[in-house]
Short mmCIF file of C-alpha atoms and ligand atoms in Angstrom, two decimals:
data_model
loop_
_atom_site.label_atom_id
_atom_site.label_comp_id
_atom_site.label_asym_id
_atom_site.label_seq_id
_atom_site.Cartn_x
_atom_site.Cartn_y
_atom_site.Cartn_z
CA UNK A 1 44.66 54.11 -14.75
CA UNK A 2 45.78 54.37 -11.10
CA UNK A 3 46.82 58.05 -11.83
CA UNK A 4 48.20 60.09 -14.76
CA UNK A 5 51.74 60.00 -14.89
CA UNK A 6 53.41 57.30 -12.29
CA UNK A 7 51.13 54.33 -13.44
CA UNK A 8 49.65 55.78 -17.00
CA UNK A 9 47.98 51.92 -17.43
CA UNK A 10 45.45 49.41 -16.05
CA UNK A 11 46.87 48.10 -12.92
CA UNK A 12 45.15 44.54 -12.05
CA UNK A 13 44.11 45.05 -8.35
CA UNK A 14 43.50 48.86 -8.67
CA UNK A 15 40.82 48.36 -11.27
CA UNK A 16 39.06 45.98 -9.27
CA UNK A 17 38.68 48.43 -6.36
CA UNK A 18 38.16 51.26 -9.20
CA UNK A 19 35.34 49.47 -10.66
CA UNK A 20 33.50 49.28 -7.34
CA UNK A 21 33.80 53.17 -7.19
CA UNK A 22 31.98 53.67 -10.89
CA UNK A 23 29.37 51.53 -9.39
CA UNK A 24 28.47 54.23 -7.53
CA UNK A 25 27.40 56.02 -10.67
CA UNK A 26 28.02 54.49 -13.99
CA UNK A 27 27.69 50.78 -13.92
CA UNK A 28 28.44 50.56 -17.35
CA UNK A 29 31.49 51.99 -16.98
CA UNK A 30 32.05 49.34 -13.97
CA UNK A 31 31.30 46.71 -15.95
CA UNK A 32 33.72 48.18 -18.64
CA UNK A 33 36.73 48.14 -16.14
CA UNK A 34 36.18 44.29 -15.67
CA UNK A 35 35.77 43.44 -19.49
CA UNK A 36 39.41 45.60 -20.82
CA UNK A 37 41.43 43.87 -17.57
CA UNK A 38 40.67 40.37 -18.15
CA UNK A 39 40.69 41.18 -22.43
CA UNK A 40 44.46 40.98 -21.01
CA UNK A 41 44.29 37.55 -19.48
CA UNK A 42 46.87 35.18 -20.86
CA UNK A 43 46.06 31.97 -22.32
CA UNK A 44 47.07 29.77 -19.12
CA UNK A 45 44.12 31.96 -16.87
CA UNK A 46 46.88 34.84 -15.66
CA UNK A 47 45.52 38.07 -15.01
CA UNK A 48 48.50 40.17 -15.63
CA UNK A 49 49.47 42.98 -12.93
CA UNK A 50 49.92 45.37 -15.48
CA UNK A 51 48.02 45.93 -18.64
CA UNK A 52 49.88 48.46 -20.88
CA UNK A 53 47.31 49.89 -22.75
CA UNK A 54 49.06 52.54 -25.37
CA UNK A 55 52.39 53.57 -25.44
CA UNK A 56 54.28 52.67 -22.70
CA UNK A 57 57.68 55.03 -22.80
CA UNK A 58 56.87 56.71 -19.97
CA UNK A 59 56.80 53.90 -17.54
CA UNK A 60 59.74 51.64 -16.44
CA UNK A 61 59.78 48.00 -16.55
CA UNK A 62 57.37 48.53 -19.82
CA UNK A 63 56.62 45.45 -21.72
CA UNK A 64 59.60 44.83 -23.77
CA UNK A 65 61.18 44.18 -20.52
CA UNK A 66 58.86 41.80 -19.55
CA UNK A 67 59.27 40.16 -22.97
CA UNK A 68 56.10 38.75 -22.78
CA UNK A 69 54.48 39.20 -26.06
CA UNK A 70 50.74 38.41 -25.24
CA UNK A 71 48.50 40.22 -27.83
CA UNK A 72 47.70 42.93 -24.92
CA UNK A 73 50.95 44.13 -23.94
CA UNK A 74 51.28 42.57 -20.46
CA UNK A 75 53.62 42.03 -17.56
CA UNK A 76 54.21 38.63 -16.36
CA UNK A 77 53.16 38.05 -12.30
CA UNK A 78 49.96 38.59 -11.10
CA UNK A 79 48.40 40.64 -8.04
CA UNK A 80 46.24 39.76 -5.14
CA UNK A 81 43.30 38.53 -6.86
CA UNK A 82 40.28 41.09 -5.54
CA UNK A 83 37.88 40.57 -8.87
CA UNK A 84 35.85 38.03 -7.65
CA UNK A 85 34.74 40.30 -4.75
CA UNK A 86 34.37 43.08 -6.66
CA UNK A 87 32.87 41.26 -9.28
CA UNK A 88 30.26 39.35 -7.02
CA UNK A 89 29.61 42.81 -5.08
CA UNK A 90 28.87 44.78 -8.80
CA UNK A 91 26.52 41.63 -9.51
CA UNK A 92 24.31 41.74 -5.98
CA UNK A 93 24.25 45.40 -5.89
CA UNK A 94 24.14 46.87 -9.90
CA UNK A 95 20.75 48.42 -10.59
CA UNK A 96 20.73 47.63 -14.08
CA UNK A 97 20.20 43.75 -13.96
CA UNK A 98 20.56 42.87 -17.83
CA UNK A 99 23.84 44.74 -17.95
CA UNK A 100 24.56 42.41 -14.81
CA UNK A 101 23.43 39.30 -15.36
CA UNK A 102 25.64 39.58 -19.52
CA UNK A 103 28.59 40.61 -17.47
CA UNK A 104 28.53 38.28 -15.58
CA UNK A 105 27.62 35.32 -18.27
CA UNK A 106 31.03 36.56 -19.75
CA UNK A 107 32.88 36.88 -16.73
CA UNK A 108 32.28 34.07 -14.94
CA UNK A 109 34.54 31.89 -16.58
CA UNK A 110 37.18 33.66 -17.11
CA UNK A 111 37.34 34.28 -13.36
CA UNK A 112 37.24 30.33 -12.94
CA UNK A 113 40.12 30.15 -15.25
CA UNK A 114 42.50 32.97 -12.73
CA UNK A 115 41.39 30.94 -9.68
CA UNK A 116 42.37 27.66 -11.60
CA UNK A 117 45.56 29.24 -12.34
CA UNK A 118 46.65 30.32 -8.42
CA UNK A 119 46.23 27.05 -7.42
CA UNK A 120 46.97 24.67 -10.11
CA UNK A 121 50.78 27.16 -11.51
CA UNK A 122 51.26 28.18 -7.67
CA UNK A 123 50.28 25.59 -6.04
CA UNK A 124 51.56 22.42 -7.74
CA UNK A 125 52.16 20.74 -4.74
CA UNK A 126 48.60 21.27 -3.11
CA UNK A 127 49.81 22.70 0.23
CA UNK A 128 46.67 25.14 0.17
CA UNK A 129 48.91 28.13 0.29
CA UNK A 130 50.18 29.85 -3.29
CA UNK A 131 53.30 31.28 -3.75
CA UNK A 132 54.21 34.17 -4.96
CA UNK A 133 57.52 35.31 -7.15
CA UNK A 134 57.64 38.90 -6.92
CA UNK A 135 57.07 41.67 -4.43
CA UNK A 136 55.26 43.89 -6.89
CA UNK A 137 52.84 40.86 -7.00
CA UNK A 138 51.85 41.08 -3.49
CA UNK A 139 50.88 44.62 -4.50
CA UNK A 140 52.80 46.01 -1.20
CA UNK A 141 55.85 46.30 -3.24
CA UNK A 142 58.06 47.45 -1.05
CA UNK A 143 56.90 46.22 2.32
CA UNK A 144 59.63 45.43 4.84
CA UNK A 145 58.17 41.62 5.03
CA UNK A 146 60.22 40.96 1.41
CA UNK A 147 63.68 42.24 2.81
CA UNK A 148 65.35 39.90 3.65
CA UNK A 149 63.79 37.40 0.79
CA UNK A 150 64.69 39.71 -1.87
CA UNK A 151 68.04 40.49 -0.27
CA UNK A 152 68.80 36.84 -1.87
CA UNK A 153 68.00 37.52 -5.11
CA UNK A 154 70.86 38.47 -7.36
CA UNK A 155 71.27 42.24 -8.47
CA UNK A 156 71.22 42.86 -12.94
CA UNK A 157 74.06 44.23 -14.14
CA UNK A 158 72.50 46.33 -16.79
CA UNK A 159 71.71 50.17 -16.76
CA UNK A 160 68.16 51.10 -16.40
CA UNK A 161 66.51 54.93 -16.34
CA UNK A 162 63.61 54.72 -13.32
CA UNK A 163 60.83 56.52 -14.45
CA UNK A 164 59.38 56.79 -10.96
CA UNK A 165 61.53 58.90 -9.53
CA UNK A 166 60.33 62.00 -12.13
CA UNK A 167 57.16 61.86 -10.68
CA UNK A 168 57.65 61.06 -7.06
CA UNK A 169 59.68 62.30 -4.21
CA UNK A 170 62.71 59.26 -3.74
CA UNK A 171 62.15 59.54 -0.19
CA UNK A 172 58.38 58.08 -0.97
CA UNK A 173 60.11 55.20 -3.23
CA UNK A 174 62.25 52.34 -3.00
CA UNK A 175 65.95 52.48 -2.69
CA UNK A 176 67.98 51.27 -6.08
CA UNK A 177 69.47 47.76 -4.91
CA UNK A 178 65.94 46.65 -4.36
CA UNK A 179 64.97 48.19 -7.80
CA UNK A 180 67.59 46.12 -8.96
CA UNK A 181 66.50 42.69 -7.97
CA UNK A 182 63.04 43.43 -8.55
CA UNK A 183 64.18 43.68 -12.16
CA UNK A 184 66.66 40.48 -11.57
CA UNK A 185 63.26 38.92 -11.27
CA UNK A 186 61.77 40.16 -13.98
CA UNK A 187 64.13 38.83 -16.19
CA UNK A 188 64.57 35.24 -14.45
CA UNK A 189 60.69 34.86 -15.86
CA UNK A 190 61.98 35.92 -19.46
CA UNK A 191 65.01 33.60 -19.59
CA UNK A 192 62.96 30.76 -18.32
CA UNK A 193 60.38 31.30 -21.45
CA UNK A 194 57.84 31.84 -18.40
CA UNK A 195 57.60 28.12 -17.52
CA UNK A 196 55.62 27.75 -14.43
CA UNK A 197 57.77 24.50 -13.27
CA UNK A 198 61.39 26.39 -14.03
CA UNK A 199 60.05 29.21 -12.22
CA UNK A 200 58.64 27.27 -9.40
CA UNK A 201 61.58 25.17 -8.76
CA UNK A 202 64.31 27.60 -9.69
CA UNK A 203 62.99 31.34 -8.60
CA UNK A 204 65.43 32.84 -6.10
CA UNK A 205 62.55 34.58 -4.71
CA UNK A 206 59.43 32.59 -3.37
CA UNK A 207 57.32 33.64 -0.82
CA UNK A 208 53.95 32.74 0.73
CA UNK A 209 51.91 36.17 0.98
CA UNK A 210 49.69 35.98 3.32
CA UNK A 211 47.91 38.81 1.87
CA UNK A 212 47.41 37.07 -1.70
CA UNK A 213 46.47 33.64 0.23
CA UNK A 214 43.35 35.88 2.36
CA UNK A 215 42.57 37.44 -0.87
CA UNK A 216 42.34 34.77 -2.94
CA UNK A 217 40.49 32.49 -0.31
CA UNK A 218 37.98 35.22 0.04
CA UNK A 219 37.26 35.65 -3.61
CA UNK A 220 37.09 31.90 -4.01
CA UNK A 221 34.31 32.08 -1.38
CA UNK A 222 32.84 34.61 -3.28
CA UNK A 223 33.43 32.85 -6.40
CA UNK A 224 31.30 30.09 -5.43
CA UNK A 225 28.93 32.40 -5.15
CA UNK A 226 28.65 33.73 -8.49
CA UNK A 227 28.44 30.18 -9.76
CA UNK A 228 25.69 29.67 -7.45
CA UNK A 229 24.17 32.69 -8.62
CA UNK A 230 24.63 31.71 -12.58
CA UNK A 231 23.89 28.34 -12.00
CA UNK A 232 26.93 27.22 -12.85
CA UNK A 233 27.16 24.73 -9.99
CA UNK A 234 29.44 22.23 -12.26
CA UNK A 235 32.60 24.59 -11.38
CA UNK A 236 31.87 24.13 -7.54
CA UNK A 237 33.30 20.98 -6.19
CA UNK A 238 36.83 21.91 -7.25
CA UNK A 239 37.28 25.43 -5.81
CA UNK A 240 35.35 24.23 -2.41
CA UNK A 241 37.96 21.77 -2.49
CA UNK A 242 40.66 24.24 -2.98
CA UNK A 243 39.25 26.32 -0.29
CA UNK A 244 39.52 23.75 1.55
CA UNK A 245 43.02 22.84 1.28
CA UNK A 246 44.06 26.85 2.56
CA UNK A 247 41.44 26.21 5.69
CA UNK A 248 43.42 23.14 6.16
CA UNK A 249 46.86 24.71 6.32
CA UNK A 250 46.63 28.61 7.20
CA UNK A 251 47.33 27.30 11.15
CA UNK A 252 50.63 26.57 10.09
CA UNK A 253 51.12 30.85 9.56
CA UNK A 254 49.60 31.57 12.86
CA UNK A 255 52.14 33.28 15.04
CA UNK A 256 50.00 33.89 18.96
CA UNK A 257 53.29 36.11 19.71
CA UNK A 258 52.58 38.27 17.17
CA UNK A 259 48.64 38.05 17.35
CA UNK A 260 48.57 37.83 13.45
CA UNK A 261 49.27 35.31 10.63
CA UNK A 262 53.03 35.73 9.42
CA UNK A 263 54.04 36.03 5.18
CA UNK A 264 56.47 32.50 4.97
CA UNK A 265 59.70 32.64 3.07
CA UNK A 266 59.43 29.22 1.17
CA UNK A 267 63.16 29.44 0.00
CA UNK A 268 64.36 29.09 3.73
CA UNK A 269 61.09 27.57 5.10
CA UNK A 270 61.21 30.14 8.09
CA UNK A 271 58.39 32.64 9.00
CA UNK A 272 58.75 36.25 8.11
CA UNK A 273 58.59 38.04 11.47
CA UNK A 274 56.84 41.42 10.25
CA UNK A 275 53.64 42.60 11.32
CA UNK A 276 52.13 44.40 8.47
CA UNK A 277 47.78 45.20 7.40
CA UNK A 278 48.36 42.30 5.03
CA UNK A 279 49.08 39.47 8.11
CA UNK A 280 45.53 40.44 9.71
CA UNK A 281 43.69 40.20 6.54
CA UNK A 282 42.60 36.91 6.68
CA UNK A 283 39.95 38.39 9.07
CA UNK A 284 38.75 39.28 5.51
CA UNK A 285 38.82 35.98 4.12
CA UNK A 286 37.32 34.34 7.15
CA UNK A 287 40.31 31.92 7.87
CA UNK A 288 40.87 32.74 11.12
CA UNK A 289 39.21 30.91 14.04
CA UNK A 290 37.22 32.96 17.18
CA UNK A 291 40.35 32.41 19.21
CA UNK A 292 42.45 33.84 16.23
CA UNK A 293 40.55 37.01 15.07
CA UNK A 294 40.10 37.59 18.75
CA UNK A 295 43.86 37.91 19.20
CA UNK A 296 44.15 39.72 15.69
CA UNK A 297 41.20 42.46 17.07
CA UNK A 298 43.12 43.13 19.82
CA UNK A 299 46.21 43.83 18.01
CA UNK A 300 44.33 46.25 15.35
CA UNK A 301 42.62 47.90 18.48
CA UNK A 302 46.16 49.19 19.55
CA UNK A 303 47.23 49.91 16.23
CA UNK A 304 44.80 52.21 15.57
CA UNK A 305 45.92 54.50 18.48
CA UNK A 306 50.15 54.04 17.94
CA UNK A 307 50.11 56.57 14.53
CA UNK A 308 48.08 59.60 14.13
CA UNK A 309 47.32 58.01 10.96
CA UNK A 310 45.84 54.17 10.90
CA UNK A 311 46.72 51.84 10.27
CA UNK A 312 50.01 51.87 8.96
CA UNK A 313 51.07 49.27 6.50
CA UNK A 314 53.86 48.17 8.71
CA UNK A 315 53.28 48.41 12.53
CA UNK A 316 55.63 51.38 14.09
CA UNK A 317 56.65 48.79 16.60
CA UNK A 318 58.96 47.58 13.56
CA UNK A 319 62.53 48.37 13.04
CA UNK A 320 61.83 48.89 9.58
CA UNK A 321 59.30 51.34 9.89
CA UNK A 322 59.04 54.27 7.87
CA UNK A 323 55.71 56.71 8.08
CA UNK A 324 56.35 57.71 4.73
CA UNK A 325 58.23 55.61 2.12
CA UNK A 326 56.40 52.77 0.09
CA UNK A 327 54.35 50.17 1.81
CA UNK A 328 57.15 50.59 4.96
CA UNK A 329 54.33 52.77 7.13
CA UNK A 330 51.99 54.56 5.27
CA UNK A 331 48.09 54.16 5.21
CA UNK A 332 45.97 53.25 1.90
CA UNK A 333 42.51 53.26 2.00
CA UNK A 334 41.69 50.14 0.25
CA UNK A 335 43.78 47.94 2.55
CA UNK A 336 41.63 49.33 5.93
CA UNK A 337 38.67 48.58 3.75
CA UNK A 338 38.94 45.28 3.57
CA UNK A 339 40.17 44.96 7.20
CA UNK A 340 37.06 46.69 8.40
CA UNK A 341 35.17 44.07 6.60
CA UNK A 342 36.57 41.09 8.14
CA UNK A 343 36.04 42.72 11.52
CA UNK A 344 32.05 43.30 10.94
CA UNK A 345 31.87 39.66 9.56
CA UNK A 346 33.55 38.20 12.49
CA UNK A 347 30.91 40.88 15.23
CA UNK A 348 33.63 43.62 15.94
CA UNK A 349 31.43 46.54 14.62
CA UNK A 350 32.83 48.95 17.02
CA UNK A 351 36.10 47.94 15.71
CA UNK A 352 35.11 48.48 12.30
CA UNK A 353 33.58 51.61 12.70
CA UNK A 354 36.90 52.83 14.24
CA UNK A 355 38.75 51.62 11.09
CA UNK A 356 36.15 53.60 8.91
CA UNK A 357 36.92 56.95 11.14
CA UNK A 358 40.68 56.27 10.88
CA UNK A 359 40.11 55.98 7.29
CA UNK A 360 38.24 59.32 6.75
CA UNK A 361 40.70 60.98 8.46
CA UNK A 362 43.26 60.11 5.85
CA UNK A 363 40.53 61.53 2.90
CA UNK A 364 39.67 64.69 5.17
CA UNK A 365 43.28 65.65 5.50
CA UNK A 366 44.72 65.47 2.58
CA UNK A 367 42.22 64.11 -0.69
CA UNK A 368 42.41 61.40 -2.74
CA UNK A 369 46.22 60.41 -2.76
CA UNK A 370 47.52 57.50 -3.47
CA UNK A 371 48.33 57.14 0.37
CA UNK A 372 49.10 58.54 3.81
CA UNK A 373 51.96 59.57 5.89
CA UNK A 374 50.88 57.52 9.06
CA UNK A 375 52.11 60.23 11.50
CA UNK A 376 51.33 63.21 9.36
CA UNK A 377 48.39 62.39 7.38
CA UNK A 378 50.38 63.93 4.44
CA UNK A 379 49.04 63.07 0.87
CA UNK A 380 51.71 61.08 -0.63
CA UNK A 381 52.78 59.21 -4.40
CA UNK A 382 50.15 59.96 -6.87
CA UNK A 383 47.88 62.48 -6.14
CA UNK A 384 44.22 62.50 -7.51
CA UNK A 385 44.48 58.65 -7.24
CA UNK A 386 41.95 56.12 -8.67
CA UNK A 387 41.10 53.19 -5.90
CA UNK A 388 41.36 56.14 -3.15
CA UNK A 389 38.62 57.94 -4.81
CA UNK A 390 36.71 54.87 -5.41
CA UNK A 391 36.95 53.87 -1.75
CA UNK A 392 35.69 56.94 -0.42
CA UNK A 393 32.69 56.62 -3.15
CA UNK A 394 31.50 53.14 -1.84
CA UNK A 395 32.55 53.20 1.41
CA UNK A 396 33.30 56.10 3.18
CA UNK A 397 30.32 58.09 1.53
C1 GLC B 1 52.22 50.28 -6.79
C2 GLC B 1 51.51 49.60 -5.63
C3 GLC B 1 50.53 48.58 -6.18
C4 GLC B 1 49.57 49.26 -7.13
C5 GLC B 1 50.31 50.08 -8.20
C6 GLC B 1 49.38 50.97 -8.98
O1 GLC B 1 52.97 49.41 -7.54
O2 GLC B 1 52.40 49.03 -4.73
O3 GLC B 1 49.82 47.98 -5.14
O4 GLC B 1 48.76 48.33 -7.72
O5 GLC B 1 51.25 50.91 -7.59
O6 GLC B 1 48.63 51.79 -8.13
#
């Protein structure tokens, strides 16, 4: 679990990141964190964001809200899809090689199956860039890029008790009339029986997320990998050709104003014009060109130095920034991880280094919350959080 209390259950992209951290000292364990999340996986390849493991009365939307009666209790989106980087990285560096190599035997297609799902339920028209239907799928749930694209999205008109407000300051959380759409959403999945071409063609809310797209093209990359490294080269062709598709198209989110890619609201067909950590991460997923993560390492050089704390989830230059409330400002660890990888693979080591420094800062401060107040360095959300922890295990330490 993320942490005890605000997320009491197996959150998809936080036990990813988790997993890498019991690397560090129990790969069993690791390996054990992979196995329970994708137990979850529905029949159609969908890694759920949420795995309710256990009662789930302390935690609002449970999973009779989703409706979605999988034989794990489940919600019904998805979140960026990290596993098959974490998954690759457990493989190259786990000590124990047997445990390895039967993880990854079992794992291997099931993570062919997710990746077959982005592209084939989210993708139907083969632009090369999946959509997504819900902000808590980008996993920045309340970042100021979803605004205005949520703003569209009809309110429900039923009473609902928030459960994280009990265990987190509201200032930290979002306000209620985007609490209320979120949930809109939730139930626009139910009442269409969860029918990928309904939803596609009828969600009020579709967005392309630029962080999901560089996630998902990187752990493709690293996807073929793993086959390569199973000998499973029959899988191949068909994900090189999806990677393909994504190199073909990401120019079309390049914005040289902004010196970053830009999220796309596919409902209006106009770019979202928010600079957040997620529009530079396809440095991680090696989509940009020289010119492009030239631009992009300029822009993170100066954001490191405008907050005390770096690098805030939404650039202070922004109208909608707040240091401290949800995904609107503050710093989490994971994020500056896997910007500071993208800048070593593309040769900006100094770059990366800084990143690191800016990220230790955070830990040094305040522990392992479950992120930063970019101008205070305050712990805030969850304290004694999971993927925090793990980050400072396998990469700041
Ligand atoms: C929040 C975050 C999301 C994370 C979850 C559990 O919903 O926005 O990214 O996965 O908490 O930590």
């Amino acid at each position: 679990m993320p942490t005890d209390g605000l997320y009491p259950f197996q959150w998809s992209w936080d036990s990813a990141i988790t997993a890498l951290g019991w690397l560090e000292f129990d790969e069993e364990r690791a390996w054990q964190e992979a196995d329970v999340m994708f137990s979850g996986q529905w029949d159609n390849g969908m890694l759920p964001h949420i795995l309710f493991h256990g009662d789930a009365e302390s935690y609002f939307p449970g999973p009779d809200v989703w409706g979605s009666n999988t034989a794990v209790p489940s919600s019904a989106i998805s979140q960026p899809p990290v596993w098959a980087t974490a998954i690759r990285r457990m493989f190259e560096t786990g000590k124990d090689r047997s445990l390895a190599e039967s993880a990854l035997e079992r794992l291997l297609p099931k993570l062919i199956d997710y990746h077959d799902w982005w592209y084939r339920e989210r993708d139907p028209d083969e632009t090369g860039l999946v959509c997504s239907y819900h902000p808590w799928e980008s996993g920045m749930d309340n970042s100021p890029a979803w605004d205005d694209a949520l703003a569209r999205v009809p309110e429900v008109d039923w009473e609902y008790q928030r459960r994280d407000l009990g265990h987190v300051d509201s200032e930290q959380r979002p306000h209620k009339p985007q609490y209320d759409r979120y949930l809109y959403l939730v139930d626009f999945y139910k009442k269409n029986g969860f029918d990928s071409d309904a939803i596609y063609k009828g969600c009020p809310y579709r967005v392309i997320d630029i962080g999901i797209v560089a996630i998902l093209h990187r752990a493709g990359r690293d996807l073929v990998e793993l086959c390569r490294l199973a000998g499973e080269s029959a899988a191949i062709p068909s994900i090189e050709s999806e990677l393909a598709r994504t190199q073909a198209s990401i120019g079309t989110l390049w914005s040289k104003e902004n010196r970053c890619f830009l999220n796309h609201d596919i409902v209006t067909g106009e770019p979202i014009e928010e600079v957040t950590t997620a529009t530079v991460l396809p440095l991680f997923a090696g989509l940009a060109n020289q010119s492009q993560s030239a631009y992009m390492a300029d822009l993170i050089d100066e954001w490191l130095d405008a907050t005390a704390f770096a690098l805030s989830s939404t650039h202070p230059s922004s109208e909608r920034f707040e240091s401290q409330r949800y995904w609107r400002g503050p710093v989490w660890l994971h994020i500056n991880w896997m910007i500071a990888e993208g800048l070593y693979d593309y040769g900006y080591d100094d770059l990366a280094e800084r990143v690191k420094q800016a990220t230790h800062k955070c830990v040094d401060k305040s522990g392992f919350y479950e992120y930063f107040d970019a101008m205070s360095g305050a712990g805030c959300g969850g304290g004694q959080f999971s993927w925090t922890a793990a980050v400072a295990l396998y990469w700041l330490a």
